[in-house]
Amino acid sequence: MLFELGKIVATPAAVEAMKLNNIDMVSLLTKHTSGDWGAVCADDKHENELSVKNGWRILSSYPLNTTGDKVWLITEADRRSTCFLLPDEY
């Protein structure tokens, strides 16, 4: 585990989308904390690597299905919380 998650929360829409697409929240948390940032661009991957070292916000993005829907995981800079949310909820 590269960093602490803090309190894990999720928006109702993110929970529903993951249920509909049979996505396991624990597996996404494992990916997120191990440095598998999912479907983020190269710049965001680099930013996440710096964020782990410097205590900044960390963002991962994982596909929910083949139609392009995604769920985001954001761990706050103070590491007090990690939130599952849909991109349009940001």
PDB file of N, CA, C and O in Angstrom, residues 8-71:
ATOM      1  N   ILE A   8     -13.374   5.814   3.822  1.00  0.00           N
ATOM      2  CA  ILE A   8     -13.796   5.510   2.456  1.00  0.00           C
ATOM      3  C   ILE A   8     -15.276   5.835   2.320  1.00  0.00           C
ATOM      4  O   ILE A   8     -16.105   5.331   3.089  1.00  0.00           O
ATOM      5  N   VAL A   9     -15.594   6.696   1.358  1.00  0.00           N
ATOM      6  CA  VAL A   9     -16.968   7.113   1.107  1.00  0.00           C
ATOM      7  C   VAL A   9     -17.263   6.964  -0.380  1.00  0.00           C
ATOM      8  O   VAL A   9     -16.354   6.808  -1.191  1.00  0.00           O
ATOM      9  N   ALA A  10     -18.542   7.020  -0.716  1.00  0.00           N
ATOM     10  CA  ALA A  10     -18.952   6.909  -2.114  1.00  0.00           C
ATOM     11  C   ALA A  10     -20.258   7.648  -2.314  1.00  0.00           C
ATOM     12  O   ALA A  10     -21.116   7.649  -1.428  1.00  0.00           O
ATOM     13  N   THR A  11     -20.397   8.252  -3.469  1.00  0.00           N
ATOM     14  CA  THR A  11     -21.666   8.894  -3.788  1.00  0.00           C
ATOM     15  C   THR A  11     -22.684   7.806  -4.131  1.00  0.00           C
ATOM     16  O   THR A  11     -22.305   6.723  -4.606  1.00  0.00           O
ATOM     17  N   PRO A  12     -23.966   8.062  -3.904  1.00  0.00           N
ATOM     18  CA  PRO A  12     -24.981   7.070  -4.260  1.00  0.00           C
ATOM     19  C   PRO A  12     -24.936   6.681  -5.743  1.00  0.00           C
ATOM     20  O   PRO A  12     -25.100   5.496  -6.084  1.00  0.00           O
ATOM     21  N   ALA A  13     -24.665   7.638  -6.610  1.00  0.00           N
ATOM     22  CA  ALA A  13     -24.612   7.339  -8.046  1.00  0.00           C
ATOM     23  C   ALA A  13     -23.440   6.414  -8.377  1.00  0.00           C
ATOM     24  O   ALA A  13     -23.573   5.512  -9.214  1.00  0.00           O
ATOM     25  N   ALA A  14     -22.308   6.616  -7.721  1.00  0.00           N
ATOM     26  CA  ALA A  14     -21.152   5.749  -7.967  1.00  0.00           C
ATOM     27  C   ALA A  14     -21.423   4.333  -7.474  1.00  0.00           C
ATOM     28  O   ALA A  14     -21.098   3.360  -8.156  1.00  0.00           O
ATOM     29  N   VAL A  15     -22.034   4.210  -6.303  1.00  0.00           N
ATOM     30  CA  VAL A  15     -22.373   2.891  -5.771  1.00  0.00           C
ATOM     31  C   VAL A  15     -23.317   2.172  -6.729  1.00  0.00           C
ATOM     32  O   VAL A  15     -23.115   1.000  -7.063  1.00  0.00           O
ATOM     33  N   GLU A  16     -24.334   2.860  -7.195  1.00  0.00           N
ATOM     34  CA  GLU A  16     -25.310   2.260  -8.112  1.00  0.00           C
ATOM     35  C   GLU A  16     -24.647   1.834  -9.424  1.00  0.00           C
ATOM     36  O   GLU A  16     -24.889   0.738  -9.930  1.00  0.00           O
ATOM     37  N   ALA A  17     -23.788   2.697  -9.976  1.00  0.00           N
ATOM     38  CA  ALA A  17     -23.111   2.376 -11.241  1.00  0.00           C
ATOM     39  C   ALA A  17     -22.207   1.160 -11.087  1.00  0.00           C
ATOM     40  O   ALA A  17     -22.155   0.303 -11.977  1.00  0.00           O
ATOM     41  N   MET A  18     -21.508   1.057  -9.962  1.00  0.00           N
ATOM     42  CA  MET A  18     -20.646  -0.109  -9.749  1.00  0.00           C
ATOM     43  C   MET A  18     -21.473  -1.376  -9.573  1.00  0.00           C
ATOM     44  O   MET A  18     -21.110  -2.437 -10.083  1.00  0.00           O
ATOM     45  N   LYS A  19     -22.613  -1.279  -8.879  1.00  0.00           N
ATOM     46  CA  LYS A  19     -23.497  -2.442  -8.727  1.00  0.00           C
ATOM     47  C   LYS A  19     -24.018  -2.899 -10.084  1.00  0.00           C
ATOM     48  O   LYS A  19     -24.012  -4.086 -10.394  1.00  0.00           O
ATOM     49  N   LEU A  20     -24.488  -1.957 -10.888  1.00  0.00           N
ATOM     50  CA  LEU A  20     -25.042  -2.294 -12.204  1.00  0.00           C
ATOM     51  C   LEU A  20     -24.021  -2.964 -13.117  1.00  0.00           C
ATOM     52  O   LEU A  20     -24.379  -3.756 -13.983  1.00  0.00           O
ATOM     53  N   ASN A  21     -22.742  -2.617 -12.914  1.00  0.00           N
ATOM     54  CA  ASN A  21     -21.686  -3.147 -13.775  1.00  0.00           C
ATOM     55  C   ASN A  21     -20.842  -4.226 -13.097  1.00  0.00           C
ATOM     56  O   ASN A  21     -19.790  -4.603 -13.618  1.00  0.00           O
ATOM     57  N   ASN A  22     -21.316  -4.731 -11.950  1.00  0.00           N
ATOM     58  CA  ASN A  22     -20.622  -5.803 -11.221  1.00  0.00           C
ATOM     59  C   ASN A  22     -19.156  -5.471 -10.944  1.00  0.00           C
ATOM     60  O   ASN A  22     -18.266  -6.306 -11.147  1.00  0.00           O
ATOM     61  N   ILE A  23     -18.921  -4.258 -10.485  1.00  0.00           N
ATOM     62  CA  ILE A  23     -17.575  -3.806 -10.153  1.00  0.00           C
ATOM     63  C   ILE A  23     -17.365  -3.950  -8.646  1.00  0.00           C
ATOM     64  O   ILE A  23     -18.174  -3.477  -7.851  1.00  0.00           O
ATOM     65  N   ASP A  24     -16.264  -4.579  -8.267  1.00  0.00           N
ATOM     66  CA  ASP A  24     -15.930  -4.784  -6.867  1.00  0.00           C
ATOM     67  C   ASP A  24     -15.148  -3.577  -6.344  1.00  0.00           C
ATOM     68  O   ASP A  24     -14.046  -3.291  -6.826  1.00  0.00           O
ATOM     69  N   MET A  25     -15.709  -2.891  -5.365  1.00  0.00           N
ATOM     70  CA  MET A  25     -15.076  -1.701  -4.813  1.00  0.00           C
ATOM     71  C   MET A  25     -13.724  -2.013  -4.182  1.00  0.00           C
ATOM     72  O   MET A  25     -12.776  -1.234  -4.305  1.00  0.00           O
ATOM     73  N   VAL A  26     -13.612  -3.144  -3.523  1.00  0.00           N
ATOM     74  CA  VAL A  26     -12.353  -3.505  -2.858  1.00  0.00           C
ATOM     75  C   VAL A  26     -11.233  -3.682  -3.886  1.00  0.00           C
ATOM     76  O   VAL A  26     -10.105  -3.250  -3.665  1.00  0.00           O
ATOM     77  N   SER A  27     -11.547  -4.286  -5.021  1.00  0.00           N
ATOM     78  CA  SER A  27     -10.503  -4.474  -6.036  1.00  0.00           C
ATOM     79  C   SER A  27     -10.027  -3.128  -6.581  1.00  0.00           C
ATOM     80  O   SER A  27      -8.832  -2.957  -6.857  1.00  0.00           O
ATOM     81  N   LEU A  28     -10.933  -2.162  -6.709  1.00  0.00           N
ATOM     82  CA  LEU A  28     -10.515  -0.837  -7.170  1.00  0.00           C
ATOM     83  C   LEU A  28      -9.668  -0.123  -6.119  1.00  0.00           C
ATOM     84  O   LEU A  28      -8.686   0.545  -6.456  1.00  0.00           O
ATOM     85  N   LEU A  29     -10.015  -0.288  -4.861  1.00  0.00           N
ATOM     86  CA  LEU A  29      -9.208   0.303  -3.792  1.00  0.00           C
ATOM     87  C   LEU A  29      -7.802  -0.299  -3.779  1.00  0.00           C
ATOM     88  O   LEU A  29      -6.807   0.408  -3.585  1.00  0.00           O
ATOM     89  N   THR A  30      -7.715  -1.600  -4.017  1.00  0.00           N
ATOM     90  CA  THR A  30      -6.416  -2.269  -4.061  1.00  0.00           C
ATOM     91  C   THR A  30      -5.576  -1.732  -5.216  1.00  0.00           C
ATOM     92  O   THR A  30      -4.381  -1.449  -5.046  1.00  0.00           O
ATOM     93  N   LYS A  31      -6.180  -1.575  -6.378  1.00  0.00           N
ATOM     94  CA  LYS A  31      -5.467  -1.007  -7.525  1.00  0.00           C
ATOM     95  C   LYS A  31      -4.989   0.408  -7.205  1.00  0.00           C
ATOM     96  O   LYS A  31      -3.836   0.761  -7.452  1.00  0.00           O
ATOM     97  N   HIS A  32      -5.895   1.210  -6.682  1.00  0.00           N
ATOM     98  CA  HIS A  32      -5.612   2.613  -6.369  1.00  0.00           C
ATOM     99  C   HIS A  32      -4.419   2.732  -5.417  1.00  0.00           C
ATOM    100  O   HIS A  32      -3.493   3.503  -5.665  1.00  0.00           O
ATOM    101  N   THR A  33      -4.401   1.949  -4.351  1.00  0.00           N
ATOM    102  CA  THR A  33      -3.333   2.068  -3.355  1.00  0.00           C
ATOM    103  C   THR A  33      -2.024   1.402  -3.781  1.00  0.00           C
ATOM    104  O   THR A  33      -0.991   1.611  -3.150  1.00  0.00           O
ATOM    105  N   SER A  34      -2.079   0.619  -4.859  1.00  0.00           N
ATOM    106  CA  SER A  34      -0.855  -0.028  -5.330  1.00  0.00           C
ATOM    107  C   SER A  34      -0.209   0.713  -6.499  1.00  0.00           C
ATOM    108  O   SER A  34       0.818   0.279  -7.023  1.00  0.00           O
ATOM    109  N   GLY A  35      -0.811   1.838  -6.914  1.00  0.00           N
ATOM    110  CA  GLY A  35      -0.226   2.627  -8.001  1.00  0.00           C
ATOM    111  C   GLY A  35      -0.765   2.308  -9.369  1.00  0.00           C
ATOM    112  O   GLY A  35      -0.241   2.801 -10.371  1.00  0.00           O
ATOM    113  N   ASP A  36      -1.807   1.500  -9.455  1.00  0.00           N
ATOM    114  CA  ASP A  36      -2.496   1.265 -10.727  1.00  0.00           C
ATOM    115  C   ASP A  36      -3.591   2.325 -10.810  1.00  0.00           C
ATOM    116  O   ASP A  36      -4.663   2.169 -10.238  1.00  0.00           O
ATOM    117  N   TRP A  37      -3.300   3.415 -11.500  1.00  0.00           N
ATOM    118  CA  TRP A  37      -4.211   4.565 -11.531  1.00  0.00           C
ATOM    119  C   TRP A  37      -5.328   4.404 -12.550  1.00  0.00           C
ATOM    120  O   TRP A  37      -6.165   5.293 -12.683  1.00  0.00           O
ATOM    121  N   GLY A  38      -5.343   3.301 -13.268  1.00  0.00           N
ATOM    122  CA  GLY A  38      -6.415   3.057 -14.223  1.00  0.00           C
ATOM    123  C   GLY A  38      -6.231   3.850 -15.501  1.00  0.00           C
ATOM    124  O   GLY A  38      -5.121   4.001 -16.005  1.00  0.00           O
ATOM    125  N   ALA A  39      -7.333   4.387 -15.990  1.00  0.00           N
ATOM    126  CA  ALA A  39      -7.365   5.054 -17.296  1.00  0.00           C
ATOM    127  C   ALA A  39      -7.164   6.564 -17.172  1.00  0.00           C
ATOM    128  O   ALA A  39      -8.007   7.356 -17.552  1.00  0.00           O
ATOM    129  N   VAL A  40      -6.006   6.955 -16.613  1.00  0.00           N
ATOM    130  CA  VAL A  40      -5.667   8.375 -16.579  1.00  0.00           C
ATOM    131  C   VAL A  40      -4.547   8.623 -17.582  1.00  0.00           C
ATOM    132  O   VAL A  40      -3.798   7.705 -17.937  1.00  0.00           O
ATOM    133  N   CYS A  41      -4.428   9.864 -18.034  1.00  0.00           N
ATOM    134  CA  CYS A  41      -3.391  10.198 -19.012  1.00  0.00           C
ATOM    135  C   CYS A  41      -2.006  10.149 -18.364  1.00  0.00           C
ATOM    136  O   CYS A  41      -1.869  10.103 -17.135  1.00  0.00           O
ATOM    137  N   ALA A  42      -0.985  10.186 -19.184  1.00  0.00           N
ATOM    138  CA  ALA A  42       0.397  10.104 -18.707  1.00  0.00           C
ATOM    139  C   ALA A  42       0.719  11.235 -17.729  1.00  0.00           C
ATOM    140  O   ALA A  42       1.415  11.011 -16.730  1.00  0.00           O
ATOM    141  N   ASP A  43       0.220  12.429 -17.989  1.00  0.00           N
ATOM    142  CA  ASP A  43       0.474  13.553 -17.083  1.00  0.00           C
ATOM    143  C   ASP A  43      -0.138  13.308 -15.709  1.00  0.00           C
ATOM    144  O   ASP A  43       0.480  13.610 -14.684  1.00  0.00           O
ATOM    145  N   ASP A  44      -1.359  12.753 -15.683  1.00  0.00           N
ATOM    146  CA  ASP A  44      -2.006  12.459 -14.401  1.00  0.00           C
ATOM    147  C   ASP A  44      -1.297  11.325 -13.660  1.00  0.00           C
ATOM    148  O   ASP A  44      -1.209  11.347 -12.433  1.00  0.00           O
ATOM    149  N   LYS A  45      -0.787  10.342 -14.395  1.00  0.00           N
ATOM    150  CA  LYS A  45      -0.007   9.269 -13.758  1.00  0.00           C
ATOM    151  C   LYS A  45       1.220   9.856 -13.079  1.00  0.00           C
ATOM    152  O   LYS A  45       1.528   9.534 -11.929  1.00  0.00           O
ATOM    153  N   HIS A  46       1.916  10.726 -13.800  1.00  0.00           N
ATOM    154  CA  HIS A  46       3.100  11.374 -13.230  1.00  0.00           C
ATOM    155  C   HIS A  46       2.725  12.217 -12.014  1.00  0.00           C
ATOM    156  O   HIS A  46       3.417  12.190 -10.986  1.00  0.00           O
ATOM    157  N   GLU A  47       1.636  12.951 -12.117  1.00  0.00           N
ATOM    158  CA  GLU A  47       1.161  13.773 -10.993  1.00  0.00           C
ATOM    159  C   GLU A  47       0.838  12.896  -9.785  1.00  0.00           C
ATOM    160  O   GLU A  47       1.145  13.258  -8.647  1.00  0.00           O
ATOM    161  N   ASN A  48       0.216  11.747 -10.008  1.00  0.00           N
ATOM    162  CA  ASN A  48      -0.091  10.826  -8.902  1.00  0.00           C
ATOM    163  C   ASN A  48       1.180  10.319  -8.229  1.00  0.00           C
ATOM    164  O   ASN A  48       1.232  10.199  -7.000  1.00  0.00           O
ATOM    165  N   GLU A  49       2.191  10.015  -9.024  1.00  0.00           N
ATOM    166  CA  GLU A  49       3.458   9.559  -8.443  1.00  0.00           C
ATOM    167  C   GLU A  49       4.066  10.646  -7.553  1.00  0.00           C
ATOM    168  O   GLU A  49       4.557  10.366  -6.452  1.00  0.00           O
ATOM    169  N   LEU A  50       4.015  11.882  -8.019  1.00  0.00           N
ATOM    170  CA  LEU A  50       4.479  13.003  -7.195  1.00  0.00           C
ATOM    171  C   LEU A  50       3.598  13.178  -5.966  1.00  0.00           C
ATOM    172  O   LEU A  50       4.082  13.484  -4.876  1.00  0.00           O
ATOM    173  N   SER A  51       2.302  12.976  -6.150  1.00  0.00           N
ATOM    174  CA  SER A  51       1.344  13.140  -5.051  1.00  0.00           C
ATOM    175  C   SER A  51       1.578  12.145  -3.931  1.00  0.00           C
ATOM    176  O   SER A  51       1.431  12.475  -2.756  1.00  0.00           O
ATOM    177  N   VAL A  52       1.939  10.918  -4.282  1.00  0.00           N
ATOM    178  CA  VAL A  52       2.242   9.907  -3.264  1.00  0.00           C
ATOM    179  C   VAL A  52       3.431  10.362  -2.427  1.00  0.00           C
ATOM    180  O   VAL A  52       3.410  10.292  -1.205  1.00  0.00           O
ATOM    181  N   LYS A  53       4.460  10.868  -3.094  1.00  0.00           N
ATOM    182  CA  LYS A  53       5.679  11.299  -2.410  1.00  0.00           C
ATOM    183  C   LYS A  53       5.480  12.577  -1.598  1.00  0.00           C
ATOM    184  O   LYS A  53       6.073  12.736  -0.539  1.00  0.00           O
ATOM    185  N   ASN A  54       4.658  13.486  -2.119  1.00  0.00           N
ATOM    186  CA  ASN A  54       4.543  14.818  -1.529  1.00  0.00           C
ATOM    187  C   ASN A  54       3.270  15.056  -0.719  1.00  0.00           C
ATOM    188  O   ASN A  54       3.071  16.150  -0.205  1.00  0.00           O
ATOM    189  N   GLY A  55       2.410  14.047  -0.636  1.00  0.00           N
ATOM    190  CA  GLY A  55       1.187  14.207   0.147  1.00  0.00           C
ATOM    191  C   GLY A  55       0.143  15.085  -0.509  1.00  0.00           C
ATOM    192  O   GLY A  55      -0.529  15.861   0.169  1.00  0.00           O
ATOM    193  N   TRP A  56       0.010  14.970  -1.832  1.00  0.00           N
ATOM    194  CA  TRP A  56      -1.010  15.721  -2.563  1.00  0.00           C
ATOM    195  C   TRP A  56      -2.186  14.800  -2.893  1.00  0.00           C
ATOM    196  O   TRP A  56      -2.139  13.590  -2.674  1.00  0.00           O
ATOM    197  N   ARG A  57      -3.230  15.366  -3.459  1.00  0.00           N
ATOM    198  CA  ARG A  57      -4.430  14.620  -3.856  1.00  0.00           C
ATOM    199  C   ARG A  57      -4.076  13.589  -4.928  1.00  0.00           C
ATOM    200  O   ARG A  57      -3.267  13.859  -5.817  1.00  0.00           O
ATOM    201  N   ILE A  58      -4.713  12.417  -4.858  1.00  0.00           N
ATOM    202  CA  ILE A  58      -4.469  11.326  -5.804  1.00  0.00           C
ATOM    203  C   ILE A  58      -5.782  10.979  -6.501  1.00  0.00           C
ATOM    204  O   ILE A  58      -6.806  10.781  -5.849  1.00  0.00           O
ATOM    205  N   LEU A  59      -5.728  10.888  -7.840  1.00  0.00           N
ATOM    206  CA  LEU A  59      -6.915  10.590  -8.646  1.00  0.00           C
ATOM    207  C   LEU A  59      -6.672   9.358  -9.502  1.00  0.00           C
ATOM    208  O   LEU A  59      -5.680   9.287 -10.228  1.00  0.00           O
ATOM    209  N   SER A  60      -7.572   8.392  -9.405  1.00  0.00           N
ATOM    210  CA  SER A  60      -7.576   7.236 -10.301  1.00  0.00           C
ATOM    211  C   SER A  60      -8.907   7.200 -11.034  1.00  0.00           C
ATOM    212  O   SER A  60      -9.919   7.706 -10.531  1.00  0.00           O
ATOM    213  N   SER A  61      -8.899   6.610 -12.217  1.00  0.00           N
ATOM    214  CA  SER A  61     -10.110   6.508 -13.039  1.00  0.00           C
ATOM    215  C   SER A  61     -10.190   5.093 -13.601  1.00  0.00           C
ATOM    216  O   SER A  61      -9.249   4.630 -14.253  1.00  0.00           O
ATOM    217  N   TYR A  62     -11.308   4.425 -13.348  1.00  0.00           N
ATOM    218  CA  TYR A  62     -11.468   3.038 -13.791  1.00  0.00           C
ATOM    219  C   TYR A  62     -12.725   2.884 -14.638  1.00  0.00           C
ATOM    220  O   TYR A  62     -13.783   3.426 -14.294  1.00  0.00           O
ATOM    221  N   PRO A  63     -12.620   2.140 -15.738  1.00  0.00           N
ATOM    222  CA  PRO A  63     -13.796   1.916 -16.577  1.00  0.00           C
ATOM    223  C   PRO A  63     -14.821   1.041 -15.861  1.00  0.00           C
ATOM    224  O   PRO A  63     -14.466   0.117 -15.140  1.00  0.00           O
ATOM    225  N   LEU A  64     -16.084   1.369 -16.083  1.00  0.00           N
ATOM    226  CA  LEU A  64     -17.179   0.570 -15.531  1.00  0.00           C
ATOM    227  C   LEU A  64     -17.690  -0.455 -16.538  1.00  0.00           C
ATOM    228  O   LEU A  64     -18.248  -1.476 -16.160  1.00  0.00           O
ATOM    229  N   ASN A  65     -17.518  -0.144 -17.811  1.00  0.00           N
ATOM    230  CA  ASN A  65     -18.055  -0.993 -18.875  1.00  0.00           C
ATOM    231  C   ASN A  65     -17.338  -0.655 -20.182  1.00  0.00           C
ATOM    232  O   ASN A  65     -16.401   0.141 -20.181  1.00  0.00           O
ATOM    233  N   THR A  66     -17.813  -1.211 -21.268  1.00  0.00           N
ATOM    234  CA  THR A  66     -17.185  -0.965 -22.569  1.00  0.00           C
ATOM    235  C   THR A  66     -17.764   0.252 -23.287  1.00  0.00           C
ATOM    236  O   THR A  66     -17.315   0.576 -24.387  1.00  0.00           O
ATOM    237  N   THR A  67     -18.715   0.921 -22.681  1.00  0.00           N
ATOM    238  CA  THR A  67     -19.322   2.095 -23.333  1.00  0.00           C
ATOM    239  C   THR A  67     -18.684   3.411 -22.896  1.00  0.00           C
ATOM    240  O   THR A  67     -19.128   4.470 -23.293  1.00  0.00           O
ATOM    241  N   GLY A  68     -17.653   3.331 -22.074  1.00  0.00           N
ATOM    242  CA  GLY A  68     -16.926   4.533 -21.693  1.00  0.00           C
ATOM    243  C   GLY A  68     -17.267   5.115 -20.334  1.00  0.00           C
ATOM    244  O   GLY A  68     -16.672   6.108 -19.921  1.00  0.00           O
ATOM    245  N   ASP A  69     -18.218   4.513 -19.631  1.00  0.00           N
ATOM    246  CA  ASP A  69     -18.532   5.007 -18.287  1.00  0.00           C
ATOM    247  C   ASP A  69     -17.369   4.705 -17.354  1.00  0.00           C
ATOM    248  O   ASP A  69     -16.730   3.654 -17.453  1.00  0.00           O
ATOM    249  N   LYS A  70     -17.105   5.645 -16.428  1.00  0.00           N
ATOM    250  CA  LYS A  70     -15.976   5.504 -15.515  1.00  0.00           C
ATOM    251  C   LYS A  70     -16.408   5.841 -14.101  1.00  0.00           C
ATOM    252  O   LYS A  70     -17.392   6.534 -13.879  1.00  0.00           O
ATOM    253  N   VAL A  71     -15.611   5.359 -13.164  1.00  0.00           N
ATOM    254  CA  VAL A  71     -15.730   5.775 -11.773  1.00  0.00           C
ATOM    255  C   VAL A  71     -14.364   6.320 -11.372  1.00  0.00           C
ATOM    256  O   VAL A  71     -13.331   5.807 -11.804  1.00  0.00           O
TER     257      VAL A  71
END
